[in-house]
Coordinates of N, CA and C in Angstrom, one line a residue:
M145 N 0.8 -1.2 0.0 CA 0.0 0.0 0.0 C 0.9 1.3 0.0
E146 N 2.0 1.2 0.6 CA 2.9 2.3 0.7 C 3.4 2.8 -0.7
I147 N 3.7 1.8 -1.5 CA 4.2 2.1 -2.9 C 3.0 2.8 -3.7
L148 N 1.8 2.2 -3.5 CA 0.7 2.8 -4.2 C 0.4 4.2 -3.8
A149 N 0.4 4.4 -2.5 CA 0.2 5.7 -1.9 C 1.2 6.7 -2.5
R150 N 2.4 6.4 -2.5 CA 3.4 7.3 -3.0 C 3.2 7.6 -4.5
A151 N 2.9 6.5 -5.2 CA 2.7 6.7 -6.7 C 1.5 7.6 -6.9
V152 N 0.4 7.5 -6.2 CA -0.7 8.3 -6.4 C -0.4 9.8 -6.1
L153 N 0.3 9.9 -5.0 CA 0.6 11.3 -4.5 C 1.6 12.0 -5.5
V154 N 2.5 11.2 -6.0 CA 3.5 11.8 -7.0 C 2.8 12.2 -8.3
V155 N 1.9 11.3 -8.8 CA 1.2 11.6 -10.0 C 0.3 12.8 -9.8
A156 N -0.5 12.8 -8.7 CA -1.3 13.9 -8.5 C -0.5 15.2 -8.3
G157 N 0.7 15.1 -7.7 CA 1.5 16.3 -7.5 C 2.0 16.8 -8.9
L158 N 2.5 15.9 -9.7 CA 3.0 16.3 -11.0 C 1.8 16.9 -11.9
A159 N 0.6 16.4 -11.8 CA -0.5 17.0 -12.5 C -0.8 18.4 -12.0
H160 N -0.6 18.6 -10.7 CA -0.8 20.0 -10.2 C 0.4 20.9 -10.5
L161 N 1.6 20.3 -10.7 CA 2.7 21.2 -11.0 C 2.7 21.7 -12.4
L162 N 2.1 21.0 -13.3 CA 2.1 21.4 -14.7 C 1.6 22.8 -15.0
P163 N 0.5 23.2 -14.3 CA 0.0 24.6 -14.6 C 1.0 25.7 -14.0
A164 N 1.9 25.3 -13.2 CA 2.9 26.2 -12.7 C 3.7 26.9 -13.8
V165 N 3.8 26.3 -15.0 CA 4.4 27.0 -16.1 C 3.8 28.3 -16.4
G166 N 2.5 28.5 -16.0 CA 1.8 29.7 -16.2 C 2.4 30.9 -15.5
L167 N 3.3 30.7 -14.5 CA 4.0 31.8 -13.9 C 4.8 32.6 -14.8
R168 N 5.2 31.9 -15.9 CA 6.1 32.6 -16.9 C 5.4 33.7 -17.7
G169 N 4.0 33.6 -17.8 CA 3.3 34.7 -18.5 C 2.2 34.2 -19.3
A170 N 1.6 35.2 -20.0 CA 0.4 34.9 -20.8 C 0.6 33.9 -21.9
P171 N 1.7 33.9 -22.7 CA 1.8 32.9 -23.8 C 1.7 31.5 -23.2
Q172 N 2.3 31.2 -22.1 CA 2.2 29.8 -21.6 C 0.8 29.5 -21.1
L173 N 0.2 30.5 -20.4 CA -1.2 30.3 -20.0 C -2.2 30.1 -21.1
E174 N -2.0 30.8 -22.2 CA -2.9 30.7 -23.3 C -2.7 29.4 -24.0
K175 N -1.5 28.9 -24.1 CA -1.2 27.6 -24.7 C -1.8 26.5 -23.8
L176 N -1.6 26.6 -22.5 CA -2.1 25.6 -21.6 C -3.6 25.5 -21.5
Y177 N -4.3 26.6 -21.5 CA -5.7 26.6 -21.3 C -6.6 26.8 -22.6
G178 N -5.9 27.2 -23.7 CA -6.6 27.5 -24.9 C -7.6 28.7 -24.9
I179 N -7.2 29.7 -24.0 CA -8.0 30.9 -23.9 C -7.1 32.1 -24.1
A180 N -7.7 33.2 -24.5 CA -6.9 34.5 -24.6 C -6.9 35.2 -23.3
I181 N -5.7 35.6 -22.9 CA -5.6 36.4 -21.7 C -5.1 37.8 -22.1
A182 N -6.1 38.7 -22.3 CA -5.8 40.0 -22.8 C -5.7 41.1 -21.7
Q183 N -6.3 40.9 -20.6 CA -6.4 41.9 -19.6 C -5.3 41.6 -18.5
P184 N -4.6 42.6 -18.0 CA -3.6 42.4 -17.0 C -4.1 41.9 -15.7
E185 N -5.4 42.2 -15.4 CA -6.0 41.7 -14.2 C -6.2 40.2 -14.3
L186 N -6.7 39.7 -15.4 CA -6.8 38.3 -15.7 C -5.5 37.6 -15.6
L187 N -4.5 38.2 -16.2 CA -3.1 37.6 -16.2 C -2.6 37.4 -14.8
L188 N -2.8 38.4 -14.0 CA -2.4 38.4 -12.6 C -3.1 37.2 -11.9
L189 N -4.5 37.1 -12.0 CA -5.2 36.0 -11.4 C -4.8 34.7 -11.9
M190 N -4.5 34.5 -13.1 CA -4.1 33.2 -13.7 C -2.7 32.9 -13.2
R191 N -1.8 33.8 -13.1 CA -0.5 33.6 -12.6 C -0.5 33.2 -11.2
H192 N -1.4 33.9 -10.4 CA -1.5 33.5 -9.0 C -2.1 32.1 -8.9
R193 N -3.0 31.7 -9.7 CA -3.5 30.4 -9.8 C -2.4 29.4 -10.0
A194 N -1.5 29.7 -11.0 CA -0.4 28.9 -11.3 C 0.5 28.7 -10.1
L195 N 0.7 29.8 -9.3 CA 1.5 29.7 -8.1 C 0.9 28.8 -7.1
L196 N -0.4 28.9 -6.9 CA -1.1 28.0 -5.9 C -1.1 26.6 -6.3
F197 N -1.2 26.3 -7.6 CA -1.1 24.9 -8.1 C 0.3 24.4 -7.9
G198 N 1.3 25.2 -8.1 CA 2.7 24.8 -7.8 C 2.9 24.4 -6.4
L199 N 2.3 25.2 -5.5 CA 2.4 24.9 -4.0 C 1.7 23.6 -3.7
L200 N 0.5 23.4 -4.3 CA -0.3 22.2 -4.0 C 0.5 21.0 -4.6
G201 N 1.0 21.1 -5.8 CA 1.8 20.0 -6.4 C 3.0 19.7 -5.6
A202 N 3.7 20.7 -5.1 CA 4.9 20.4 -4.3 C 4.5 19.7 -3.0
G203 N 3.4 20.2 -2.4 CA 2.9 19.5 -1.1 C 2.5 18.1 -1.3
L204 N 1.8 17.8 -2.4 CA 1.4 16.4 -2.7 C 2.7 15.5 -2.9
I205 N 3.7 16.0 -3.6 CA 4.9 15.2 -3.8 C 5.6 15.1 -2.4
A206 N 5.7 16.1 -1.6 CA 6.3 16.0 -0.3 C 5.6 15.0 0.5
A207 N 4.3 14.9 0.5 CA 3.5 14.0 1.3 C 3.8 12.6 0.9
A208 N 4.2 12.3 -0.4 CA 4.5 11.0 -0.8 C 5.7 10.4 0.0
F209 N 6.5 11.3 0.5 CA 7.7 10.9 1.2 C 7.8 11.3 2.7
W210 N 6.7 12.0 3.1 CA 6.6 12.4 4.5 C 5.2 12.2 5.0
P211 N 4.9 11.0 5.5 CA 3.6 10.6 5.9 C 2.8 11.5 6.8
P212 N 3.4 12.3 7.7 CA 2.6 13.2 8.5 C 1.8 14.2 7.7
L213 N 2.2 14.5 6.4 CA 1.5 15.4 5.6 C 0.4 14.8 4.8
R214 N 0.3 13.5 4.8 CA -0.6 12.8 3.8 C -2.1 13.1 4.0
T215 N -2.6 13.1 5.1 CA -4.0 13.3 5.3 C -4.4 14.7 4.8
A216 N -3.7 15.7 5.2 CA -4.0 17.1 4.7 C -3.8 17.2 3.2
M217 N -2.8 16.6 2.7 CA -2.5 16.8 1.3 C -3.5 16.0 0.4
L218 N -3.9 14.8 0.9 CA -4.9 14.0 0.2 C -6.2 14.8 0.1
L219 N -6.6 15.4 1.2 CA -7.8 16.2 1.3 C -7.7 17.4 0.4
A220 N -6.6 18.1 0.4 CA -6.4 19.3 -0.5 C -6.4 18.9 -1.9
G221 N -5.7 17.8 -2.3 CA -5.7 17.4 -3.7 C -7.1 16.9 -4.1
L222 N -7.8 16.2 -3.2 CA -9.2 15.8 -3.6 C -10.1 17.0 -3.8
V223 N -10.1 17.9 -2.9 CA -10.9 19.1 -3.1 C -10.6 19.9 -4.4
S224 N -9.3 20.0 -4.7 CA -8.9 20.6 -5.9 C -9.4 19.9 -7.2
T225 N -9.1 18.6 -7.2 CA -9.5 17.9 -8.5 C -11.0 17.7 -8.6
A226 N -11.6 17.2 -7.5 CA -13.1 17.0 -7.6 C -13.8 18.3 -7.8
G227 N -13.4 19.3 -7.1 CA -14.0 20.7 -7.3 C -13.9 21.2 -8.7
Y228 N -12.8 21.0 -9.3 CA -12.6 21.4 -10.7 C -13.5 20.6 -11.6
C229 N -13.6 19.3 -11.4 CA -14.5 18.5 -12.2 C -16.0 18.9 -12.1
V230 N -16.4 19.2 -10.9 CA -17.8 19.6 -10.7 C -18.0 20.9 -11.4
L231 N -17.1 21.9 -11.3 CA -17.3 23.2 -11.9 C -17.2 23.0 -13.5
A232 N -16.3 22.2 -13.9 CA -16.1 22.1 -15.4 C -17.2 21.4 -16.1
F233 N -17.7 20.3 -15.5 CA -18.8 19.6 -16.1 C -20.1 20.3 -16.0
A234 N -20.2 21.3 -15.2 CA -21.4 22.1 -15.1 C -21.5 23.2 -16.1
E235 N -20.3 23.4 -16.8 CA -20.2 24.5 -17.8 C -20.2 23.9 -19.2
P236 N -21.3 23.9 -20.0 CA -21.4 23.3 -21.3 C -20.5 23.9 -22.4
A237 N -20.2 25.2 -22.2 CA -19.5 25.9 -23.3 C -18.0 26.0 -23.0
L238 N -17.4 25.0 -22.2 CA -16.0 25.1 -21.8 C -15.1 24.8 -23.0
A239 N -14.0 25.5 -23.0 CA -13.0 25.2 -24.1 C -12.4 23.8 -24.0
A240 N -12.1 23.2 -25.1 CA -11.7 21.8 -25.1 C -10.5 21.5 -24.2
P241 N -9.4 22.4 -24.2 CA -8.3 22.1 -23.3 C -8.7 22.1 -21.8
L242 N -9.7 22.9 -21.4 CA -10.2 22.9 -20.0 C -11.0 21.7 -19.7
R243 N -11.8 21.2 -20.7 CA -12.6 20.0 -20.5 C -11.6 18.8 -20.4
R244 N -10.6 18.8 -21.2 CA -9.6 17.7 -21.1 C -9.0 17.6 -19.7
V245 N -8.7 18.8 -19.1 CA -8.2 18.8 -17.7 C -9.1 18.1 -16.8
A246 N -10.4 18.4 -17.0 CA -11.4 17.8 -16.1 C -11.4 16.2 -16.2
W247 N -11.3 15.7 -17.5 CA -11.2 14.3 -17.7 C -9.9 13.7 -17.1
I248 N -8.9 14.4 -17.0 CA -7.6 14.0 -16.4 C -7.8 14.0 -14.9
D249 N -8.5 14.9 -14.4 CA -8.7 15.0 -12.9 C -9.7 14.0 -12.4
V250 N -10.6 13.4 -13.2 CA -11.5 12.4 -12.7 C -10.8 11.2 -12.0
P251 N -9.9 10.5 -12.7 CA -9.2 9.4 -12.1 C -8.3 9.8 -11.0
I252 N -7.7 11.0 -11.1 CA -6.8 11.4 -10.0 C -7.7 11.7 -8.7
A253 N -8.9 12.3 -8.9 CA -9.8 12.5 -7.7 C -10.2 11.2 -7.1
A254 N -10.5 10.2 -8.0 CA -11.0 8.9 -7.5 C -9.8 8.2 -6.7
A255 N -8.6 8.3 -7.2 CA -7.5 7.6 -6.5 C -7.2 8.3 -5.2
L256 N -7.3 9.7 -5.2 CA -7.1 10.4 -3.9 C -8.2 10.1 -2.9
L257 N -9.4 10.0 -3.4 CA -10.5 9.7 -2.5 C -10.3 8.3 -1.8
L258 N -10.0 7.3 -2.7 CA -9.8 5.9 -2.1 C -8.6 5.9 -1.1
L259 N -7.5 6.6 -1.4 CA -6.4 6.6 -0.5 C -6.8 7.3 0.8
L260 N -7.5 8.4 0.7 CA -7.9 9.2 1.9 C -8.9 8.3 2.7
L261 N -9.8 7.6 2.1 CA -10.7 6.7 2.9 C -9.9 5.6 3.6
A262 N -9.0 5.0 2.8 CA -8.2 3.9 3.4 C -7.4 4.5 4.6
R263 N -6.8 5.6 4.4 CA -6.0 6.2 5.5 C -6.8 6.5 6.7
L264 N -8.0 7.0 6.5 CA -8.9 7.3 7.7 C -9.5 6.1 8.4
R265 N -9.5 5.0 7.6 CA -10.1 3.8 8.2 C -9.1 2.9 8.9
T266 N -7.8 3.1 8.7 CA -6.8 2.2 9.3 C -5.8 3.0 10.0
P267 N -5.2 2.5 11.1 CA -4.2 3.2 11.8 C -2.8 3.0 11.2
I268 N -2.7 2.3 10.1 CA -1.4 2.0 9.4 C -0.9 3.3 8.8
A269 N 0.3 3.6 9.0 CA 0.9 4.8 8.5 C 1.4 4.6 7.1
Y270 N 0.5 5.1 6.1 CA 0.9 5.0 4.7 C 0.5 6.3 4.0

């Protein structure tokens, strides 16, 4: 179970680190999300989002190797991925790259949920 827990946390962490390239600016964000970012206010918000995703991704990867972080990071990753899926699937006019992110998040959310439930049900440190 330890190897599986680590693998899920690392994969979820890497998926959350990918948007951190948006910190570099509008061209990277536009390529990543398939939307135009013309306003400086929107650019600021999207870059801040990239920063937060980078922090979440780093936390998930750290939790793979430091078990005391796991419960909190499993919950944070689950809220992030499941929350995005709920919001994305509720929006019918979503750009294709953003819908693709939602479909990637579905199995990640499921794996994080299963790990979180297993962790909460057993006293085993994994």
